[in-house]
Amino acid sequence: MLLSKGFEVEIYTGTPQGDIVGLSDKIVEALPRFMREPDNRNVEYTTPPLFRYEQLLCELVRPRQVLRQYLQTVGNYTLIPGSSLSLGRTDQFYRSDPHNPYHGFIENTYGTKVVTASVHINVGIDNPDLLMRACRLIHLEAPLYLALSAASPFLDGEVTGYHSTRWHLFPQVPATAPLFENHAHFIRWTEQQLETGVFQNVRHFWSSVRPNGDRRPYTLNRLELRICELVSDPIALLAISAFLEARLWQLIENPHLDPLELSLLPAQTRADDLIALTDANESAVAHRSLDAQLRHWQDGRTILARDWIEELYEEVLPTAKRHGFSCFLSPLKKILRFGNEAQRWLKSVDQGLDPRQVIQGAIASMSDQEAELEDKICQPWVA
């Protein structure tokens, strides 16, 4: 048995030389599966909620192939990896819909800090109490998913000193979100944010993890992990998703797997202490990703992000095997061994390349990999 999974993928368009060019207004008119973002330089597509990883792989690759074909009809344009405006320009916001008041609010309030590309992973959980427990656990472990997916070490053509410049700059709304004790707590809290104007609407809850559904905060049916950067390699993205699903199956099968219950931090201040610890962990991972020193939510001990992931990998592997998806989990080891995308790009800089050369190489690699996956793996699913 598997949980349903779906992706929201944001991606930049631009030239083979690495310059990001805004085309989303044209794309959404021509291609039905794509949606515009406030800034015209990136565009979003979604996959339907599916259970099988093989099908998800093709749903990740095929829209990109369709988009690539369309871009060639507009000009010599392509898809650009990375989660920040790697080669610029951060001094200007390019509105995709000048008549959308929410887009106007975003531009005027946050500027280009929100012009990023990411992947949101949605996992189906329709029991509200279980969903809140899942959100508590994954909220505290969200830094690990950022560590695996970091892909924004450049901004405006420069090395920033962060592996995730995106998460370092991105405005979280509100600045700190609580661990929701139950569904009623989430409803009350959301209504309060709307009443006080912290949220412009229910979509304005920008946190690493949030409960989601067709009529939030009242009707919920999925956990949405929002912290991941754009993972160019679909196989790596499925491995990160399998890591998440295996952890959620552990939680489903063990009702006591709840940080509010299991943490050894002082009971009187535990909820607040856990949030403060996690906020610090997110900041540390934005800086150093897999090599960041974190504090474990269970007892506050210091642990490297990669070591924490290794521990959890061994812990969830039997669960993944029982549910039949361990083969999709195993590529996680490759990320730990060779580094995430940001670390690999920075290694290329250390070897003498400049950020533009790195991005150009990544553009070609992403295109080649997608073509190979489409040819070798997705074709059998056409029938």
Short mmCIF file of C-alpha atoms in Angstrom, two decimals:
data_model
loop_
_atom_site.label_atom_id
_atom_site.label_comp_id
_atom_site.label_asym_id
_atom_site.label_seq_id
_atom_site.Cartn_x
_atom_site.Cartn_y
_atom_site.Cartn_z
CA MET A 1 0.00 0.00 0.00
CA LEU A 2 1.21 3.49 -0.88
CA LEU A 3 0.14 7.04 -0.09
CA SER A 4 -0.91 9.35 -2.91
CA LYS A 5 1.71 11.88 -3.95
CA GLY A 6 1.69 14.92 -6.18
CA PHE A 7 4.14 17.68 -7.05
CA GLU A 8 3.97 21.40 -7.70
CA VAL A 9 7.05 22.25 -9.74
CA GLU A 10 8.24 25.81 -10.33
CA ILE A 11 10.89 26.30 -12.99
CA TYR A 12 12.65 29.15 -14.78
CA THR A 13 12.70 29.70 -18.53
CA GLY A 14 15.49 31.41 -20.43
CA THR A 15 18.37 31.09 -22.86
CA PRO A 16 20.94 28.29 -23.24
CA GLN A 17 23.48 30.86 -22.01
CA GLY A 18 21.74 30.84 -18.61
CA ASP A 19 19.90 34.16 -18.72
CA ILE A 20 16.40 33.91 -17.26
CA VAL A 21 13.69 35.27 -19.57
CA GLY A 22 10.06 35.72 -18.58
CA LEU A 23 7.68 33.73 -20.76
CA SER A 24 5.02 32.41 -18.38
CA ASP A 25 2.27 34.67 -19.74
CA LYS A 26 2.72 33.06 -23.15
CA ILE A 27 3.16 29.56 -21.73
CA VAL A 28 -0.07 29.51 -19.72
CA GLU A 29 -2.05 30.62 -22.76
CA ALA A 30 -0.57 27.89 -24.94
CA LEU A 31 -0.21 24.93 -22.55
CA PRO A 32 -3.10 23.82 -20.30
CA ARG A 33 -1.08 22.20 -17.49
CA PHE A 34 0.93 25.29 -16.65
CA MET A 35 0.15 28.12 -14.24
CA ARG A 36 1.69 31.54 -13.91
CA GLU A 37 3.64 32.78 -10.93
CA PRO A 38 3.60 36.47 -9.90
CA ASP A 39 6.91 37.07 -11.71
CA ASN A 40 6.94 36.16 -15.39
CA ARG A 41 10.33 34.44 -15.27
CA ASN A 42 9.14 31.20 -13.72
CA VAL A 43 6.18 29.00 -14.41
CA GLU A 44 4.52 26.15 -12.49
CA TYR A 45 3.13 22.78 -13.45
CA THR A 46 1.53 20.16 -11.25
CA THR A 47 1.26 16.40 -11.36
CA PRO A 48 -1.96 14.60 -10.46
CA PRO A 49 -1.98 12.74 -7.11
CA LEU A 50 -0.71 9.25 -7.90
CA PHE A 51 0.38 6.28 -5.85
CA ARG A 52 3.01 4.61 -8.05
CA TYR A 53 6.44 6.13 -8.38
CA GLU A 54 6.87 4.89 -11.97
CA GLN A 55 3.87 6.94 -13.04
CA LEU A 56 5.01 9.95 -11.04
CA LEU A 57 8.36 9.87 -12.81
CA CYS A 58 6.70 10.24 -16.18
CA GLU A 59 4.34 12.93 -14.91
CA LEU A 60 7.40 14.90 -13.81
CA VAL A 61 9.26 14.49 -17.11
CA ARG A 62 6.56 14.73 -19.78
CA PRO A 63 5.35 18.29 -19.03
CA ARG A 64 8.92 19.52 -19.21
CA GLN A 65 9.34 17.88 -22.61
CA VAL A 66 6.13 19.50 -23.82
CA LEU A 67 7.32 22.84 -22.45
CA ARG A 68 10.71 22.47 -24.12
CA GLN A 69 9.05 21.82 -27.47
CA TYR A 70 6.84 24.87 -27.06
CA LEU A 71 9.78 27.11 -26.09
CA GLN A 72 11.49 26.23 -29.36
CA THR A 73 8.49 27.60 -31.26
CA VAL A 74 8.87 30.94 -29.43
CA GLY A 75 12.64 31.26 -29.80
CA ASN A 76 15.88 29.66 -28.72
CA TYR A 77 14.71 29.15 -25.13
CA THR A 78 15.13 26.37 -22.64
CA LEU A 79 14.57 25.42 -18.97
CA ILE A 80 17.02 26.67 -16.38
CA PRO A 81 17.85 24.69 -13.21
CA GLY A 82 18.38 26.24 -9.81
CA SER A 83 16.11 27.83 -7.24
CA SER A 84 17.34 31.45 -7.25
CA LEU A 85 17.94 34.10 -9.89
CA SER A 86 21.42 32.65 -10.32
CA LEU A 87 22.60 35.09 -12.99
CA GLY A 88 20.17 37.94 -12.19
CA ARG A 89 18.30 40.24 -12.28
CA THR A 90 17.14 40.81 -8.72
CA ASP A 91 16.73 44.55 -9.17
CA GLN A 92 13.49 44.25 -11.12
CA PHE A 93 10.17 42.40 -10.76
CA TYR A 94 8.55 41.28 -14.02
CA ARG A 95 4.81 41.01 -13.41
CA SER A 96 3.14 38.11 -15.19
CA ASP A 97 -0.35 39.55 -14.60
CA PRO A 98 -0.37 43.32 -14.02
CA HIS A 99 -4.10 43.26 -13.20
CA ASN A 100 -3.89 40.70 -10.37
CA PRO A 101 -4.08 42.57 -7.02
CA TYR A 102 -2.55 39.68 -5.05
CA HIS A 103 0.45 39.72 -7.39
CA GLY A 104 0.69 43.45 -6.82
CA PHE A 105 0.73 42.92 -3.07
CA ILE A 106 3.49 40.31 -3.41
CA GLU A 107 5.65 42.56 -5.58
CA ASN A 108 5.22 45.60 -3.35
CA THR A 109 5.72 43.68 -0.09
CA TYR A 110 8.45 41.16 -0.90
CA GLY A 111 10.01 42.14 -4.22
CA THR A 112 12.21 39.58 -5.93
CA LYS A 113 12.81 37.61 -2.72
CA VAL A 114 9.86 35.47 -3.81
CA VAL A 115 11.09 34.97 -7.38
CA THR A 116 12.32 31.47 -6.73
CA ALA A 117 11.85 27.97 -8.12
CA SER A 118 10.94 25.12 -5.81
CA VAL A 119 9.13 21.80 -5.57
CA HIS A 120 6.20 21.32 -3.23
CA ILE A 121 5.53 17.68 -2.35
CA ASN A 122 1.91 16.88 -1.45
CA VAL A 123 1.14 13.57 0.31
CA GLY A 124 -2.43 12.44 0.84
CA ILE A 125 -3.58 12.15 4.48
CA ASP A 126 -7.29 12.76 4.98
CA ASN A 127 -7.56 12.07 8.72
CA PRO A 128 -7.26 15.54 10.35
CA ASP A 129 -5.74 14.35 13.62
CA LEU A 130 -3.20 12.16 11.80
CA LEU A 131 -2.45 15.02 9.43
CA MET A 132 -1.68 17.41 12.28
CA ARG A 133 0.63 14.85 13.90
CA ALA A 134 2.34 14.36 10.53
CA CYS A 135 2.78 18.12 10.13
CA ARG A 136 4.35 18.34 13.58
CA LEU A 137 6.92 15.67 12.81
CA ILE A 138 7.76 16.80 9.28
CA HIS A 139 7.92 20.45 10.33
CA LEU A 140 10.75 19.56 12.73
CA GLU A 141 12.52 17.43 10.13
CA ALA A 142 11.94 19.80 7.18
CA PRO A 143 15.54 21.08 7.36
CA LEU A 144 16.69 17.61 6.28
CA TYR A 145 14.67 17.83 3.05
CA LEU A 146 16.15 21.24 2.32
CA ALA A 147 19.61 19.78 2.95
CA LEU A 148 18.98 17.09 0.34
CA SER A 149 17.53 19.45 -2.26
CA ALA A 150 19.55 22.69 -1.91
CA ALA A 151 20.12 24.20 -5.35
CA SER A 152 20.64 27.95 -5.05
CA PRO A 153 24.26 28.87 -4.25
CA PHE A 154 24.34 31.76 -6.76
CA LEU A 155 22.56 35.10 -7.04
CA ASP A 156 23.15 37.78 -9.68
CA GLY A 157 26.11 35.82 -11.01
CA GLU A 158 27.89 35.60 -7.68
CA VAL A 159 28.54 32.90 -5.09
CA THR A 160 26.44 33.92 -2.08
CA GLY A 161 27.97 31.81 0.68
CA TYR A 162 24.69 29.92 1.08
CA HIS A 163 23.76 26.55 -0.36
CA SER A 164 20.11 27.64 -0.29
CA THR A 165 20.04 31.34 -1.05
CA ARG A 166 16.34 30.86 -1.75
CA TRP A 167 15.46 29.77 1.77
CA HIS A 168 17.82 32.31 3.30
CA LEU A 169 15.96 35.14 1.55
CA PHE A 170 12.43 33.80 1.16
CA PRO A 171 9.91 35.59 3.40
CA GLN A 172 8.16 33.06 5.62
CA VAL A 173 4.64 34.14 6.54
CA PRO A 174 4.22 34.33 9.44
CA ALA A 175 7.83 34.50 10.59
CA THR A 176 7.14 31.61 12.97
CA ALA A 177 4.32 29.07 12.82
CA PRO A 178 3.31 26.91 15.79
CA LEU A 179 3.10 23.15 16.12
CA PHE A 180 -0.63 22.65 15.70
CA GLU A 181 -2.02 20.56 18.53
CA ASN A 182 -5.10 19.49 16.54
CA HIS A 183 -7.35 20.50 13.66
CA ALA A 184 -9.33 22.96 15.80
CA HIS A 185 -6.10 24.72 16.77
CA PHE A 186 -5.16 25.08 13.09
CA ILE A 187 -8.60 26.51 12.24
CA ARG A 188 -8.50 29.06 15.08
CA TRP A 189 -4.95 30.09 14.26
CA THR A 190 -5.65 30.51 10.53
CA GLU A 191 -8.77 32.56 11.16
CA GLN A 192 -6.74 34.80 13.47
CA GLN A 193 -4.05 35.36 10.81
CA LEU A 194 -6.74 36.35 8.31
CA GLU A 195 -8.51 38.65 10.77
CA THR A 196 -5.31 40.48 11.73
CA GLY A 197 -4.14 40.81 8.12
CA VAL A 198 -1.05 38.64 8.49
CA PHE A 199 -2.52 36.49 5.69
CA GLN A 200 -4.02 38.09 2.60
CA ASN A 201 -5.79 34.79 1.94
CA VAL A 202 -5.47 31.14 2.97
CA ARG A 203 -2.75 30.61 0.35
CA HIS A 204 -0.57 33.19 2.08
CA PHE A 205 0.62 30.70 4.72
CA TRP A 206 4.25 30.38 3.57
CA SER A 207 6.01 27.89 5.81
CA SER A 208 8.22 24.84 5.33
CA VAL A 209 5.22 22.55 5.90
CA ARG A 210 1.50 23.17 5.98
CA PRO A 211 -1.78 21.22 6.02
CA ASN A 212 -3.57 21.59 2.72
CA GLY A 213 -6.94 20.79 1.22
CA ASP A 214 -9.72 21.93 -1.04
CA ARG A 215 -11.29 24.19 1.59
CA ARG A 216 -8.56 25.03 4.05
CA PRO A 217 -8.43 25.35 6.96
CA TYR A 218 -11.70 23.43 7.33
CA THR A 219 -11.44 20.58 4.81
CA LEU A 220 -7.95 19.09 4.66
CA ASN A 221 -6.62 16.06 2.83
CA ARG A 222 -2.85 16.35 2.42
CA LEU A 223 0.47 17.39 3.89
CA GLU A 224 2.37 19.88 1.76
CA LEU A 225 6.15 20.01 2.15
CA ARG A 226 7.19 23.37 0.74
CA ILE A 227 10.84 23.68 1.70
CA CYS A 228 12.44 21.66 -1.12
CA GLU A 229 14.35 23.44 -3.86
CA LEU A 230 14.01 22.64 -7.56
CA VAL A 231 15.52 19.16 -7.87
CA SER A 232 16.58 18.91 -11.52
CA ASP A 233 17.04 15.14 -11.39
CA PRO A 234 13.58 13.47 -11.26
CA ILE A 235 15.11 10.28 -9.84
CA ALA A 236 16.58 12.28 -6.95
CA LEU A 237 13.25 14.02 -6.37
CA LEU A 238 11.48 10.66 -6.16
CA ALA A 239 14.10 9.48 -3.65
CA ILE A 240 13.44 12.52 -1.46
CA SER A 241 9.70 11.85 -1.78
CA ALA A 242 10.17 8.20 -0.87
CA PHE A 243 12.12 9.30 2.19
CA LEU A 244 9.16 11.47 3.17
CA GLU A 245 6.60 8.74 2.50
CA ALA A 246 8.55 6.15 4.49
CA ARG A 247 8.73 8.54 7.45
CA LEU A 248 4.98 9.16 7.21
CA TRP A 249 4.27 5.41 7.14
CA GLN A 250 6.33 5.09 10.31
CA LEU A 251 4.16 7.74 11.90
CA ILE A 252 0.93 6.11 10.68
CA GLU A 253 2.01 2.76 12.13
CA ASN A 254 3.26 4.25 15.39
CA PRO A 255 0.74 6.64 17.03
CA HIS A 256 3.37 7.69 19.57
CA LEU A 257 5.77 9.08 16.95
CA ASP A 258 4.98 12.67 17.88
CA PRO A 259 7.58 15.28 18.87
CA LEU A 260 5.23 16.81 21.42
CA GLU A 261 5.14 13.41 23.11
CA LEU A 262 8.62 11.98 22.43
CA SER A 263 10.87 15.00 22.81
CA LEU A 264 12.92 15.15 26.00
CA LEU A 265 12.94 18.94 26.02
CA PRO A 266 11.21 20.51 29.08
CA ALA A 267 7.47 19.82 28.93
CA GLN A 268 6.47 23.32 30.03
CA THR A 269 8.15 25.04 27.08
CA ARG A 270 8.52 22.10 24.69
CA ALA A 271 6.35 23.36 21.83
CA ASP A 272 8.04 26.77 21.72
CA ASP A 273 11.50 25.28 22.21
CA LEU A 274 10.97 22.84 19.33
CA ILE A 275 9.94 25.64 16.99
CA ALA A 276 12.94 27.77 17.98
CA LEU A 277 15.24 24.77 17.49
CA THR A 278 13.75 24.07 14.05
CA ASP A 279 13.95 27.68 12.91
CA ALA A 280 17.65 27.66 13.81
CA ASN A 281 18.11 24.35 11.99
CA GLU A 282 16.49 25.76 8.83
CA SER A 283 18.85 28.74 8.92
CA ALA A 284 21.87 26.48 9.41
CA VAL A 285 20.85 24.25 6.50
CA ALA A 286 20.27 27.24 4.22
CA HIS A 287 23.92 28.06 4.87
CA ARG A 288 25.63 24.65 4.79
CA SER A 289 22.97 22.11 3.68
CA LEU A 290 24.21 18.55 4.30
CA ASP A 291 27.21 19.78 6.27
CA ALA A 292 25.17 21.95 8.65
CA GLN A 293 25.34 21.32 12.39
CA LEU A 294 21.80 20.87 13.71
CA ARG A 295 20.10 20.12 16.99
CA HIS A 296 17.93 17.01 17.11
CA TRP A 297 14.33 17.59 18.19
CA GLN A 298 14.34 14.45 20.33
CA ASP A 299 16.95 15.47 22.90
CA GLY A 300 18.62 18.64 21.61
CA ARG A 301 21.91 16.91 20.79
CA THR A 302 24.12 18.35 18.06
CA ILE A 303 24.22 16.34 14.84
CA LEU A 304 25.32 16.95 11.25
CA ALA A 305 22.43 17.06 8.78
CA ARG A 306 23.92 14.23 6.69
CA ASP A 307 24.36 12.05 9.78
CA TRP A 308 20.75 12.64 10.84
CA ILE A 309 19.59 11.70 7.35
CA GLU A 310 21.77 8.56 7.42
CA GLU A 311 20.23 7.55 10.75
CA LEU A 312 16.69 8.06 9.48
CA TYR A 313 17.48 6.28 6.21
CA GLU A 314 18.44 3.11 8.04
CA GLU A 315 15.40 3.50 10.29
CA VAL A 316 12.87 3.91 7.47
CA LEU A 317 14.39 1.41 5.03
CA PRO A 318 12.51 -1.61 6.46
CA THR A 319 9.27 0.37 6.23
CA ALA A 320 9.94 1.24 2.60
CA LYS A 321 10.71 -2.41 1.86
CA ARG A 322 7.46 -3.57 3.48
CA HIS A 323 5.47 -1.14 1.37
CA GLY A 324 7.34 -1.99 -1.82
CA PHE A 325 9.12 1.24 -2.72
CA SER A 326 12.63 0.86 -1.27
CA CYS A 327 14.18 0.90 -4.77
CA PHE A 328 13.01 4.50 -5.15
CA LEU A 329 14.49 5.40 -1.77
CA SER A 330 17.99 4.06 -2.52
CA PRO A 331 19.17 6.99 -4.75
CA LEU A 332 19.19 9.07 -1.57
CA LYS A 333 22.56 7.46 -0.87
CA LYS A 334 23.94 9.03 -4.05
CA ILE A 335 22.96 12.50 -2.84
CA LEU A 336 24.70 11.86 0.47
CA ARG A 337 27.79 10.52 -1.30
CA PHE A 338 28.21 13.13 -4.06
CA GLY A 339 26.35 16.10 -2.58
CA ASN A 340 23.20 17.98 -3.49
CA GLU A 341 23.06 20.21 -6.57
CA ALA A 342 24.35 23.29 -4.74
CA GLN A 343 27.36 21.41 -3.39
CA ARG A 344 28.20 19.96 -6.80
CA TRP A 345 27.95 23.39 -8.40
CA LEU A 346 30.17 24.95 -5.76
CA LYS A 347 32.71 22.18 -6.30
CA SER A 348 32.79 23.16 -9.99
CA VAL A 349 33.45 26.78 -8.96
CA ASP A 350 36.31 25.59 -6.76
CA GLN A 351 37.71 23.82 -9.83
CA GLY A 352 37.76 27.06 -11.80
CA LEU A 353 34.38 27.55 -13.45
CA ASP A 354 32.34 30.69 -12.93
CA PRO A 355 28.61 30.58 -12.04
CA ARG A 356 27.52 31.18 -15.64
CA GLN A 357 29.58 28.25 -16.89
CA VAL A 358 28.18 26.06 -14.11
CA ILE A 359 24.59 26.99 -14.97
CA GLN A 360 25.20 26.40 -18.67
CA GLY A 361 26.52 22.92 -17.94
CA ALA A 362 23.55 22.20 -15.68
CA ILE A 363 21.12 23.33 -18.39
CA ALA A 364 22.59 20.82 -20.85
CA SER A 365 22.72 18.01 -18.27
CA MET A 366 19.07 18.50 -17.28
CA SER A 367 17.93 18.44 -20.89
CA ASP A 368 19.92 15.30 -21.69
CA GLN A 369 18.64 13.48 -18.61
CA GLU A 370 15.00 14.29 -19.31
CA ALA A 371 15.32 13.09 -22.90
CA GLU A 372 16.87 9.82 -21.73
CA LEU A 373 14.17 9.22 -19.12
CA GLU A 374 11.40 9.99 -21.59
CA ASP A 375 12.89 7.56 -24.10
CA LYS A 376 13.79 4.68 -21.79
CA ILE A 377 11.23 4.77 -18.99
CA CYS A 378 8.13 6.75 -19.91
CA GLN A 379 7.40 5.29 -23.33
CA PRO A 380 5.95 1.99 -22.00
CA TRP A 381 3.31 3.98 -20.08
CA VAL A 382 1.87 5.46 -23.30
CA ALA A 383 -0.10 2.28 -23.90
#
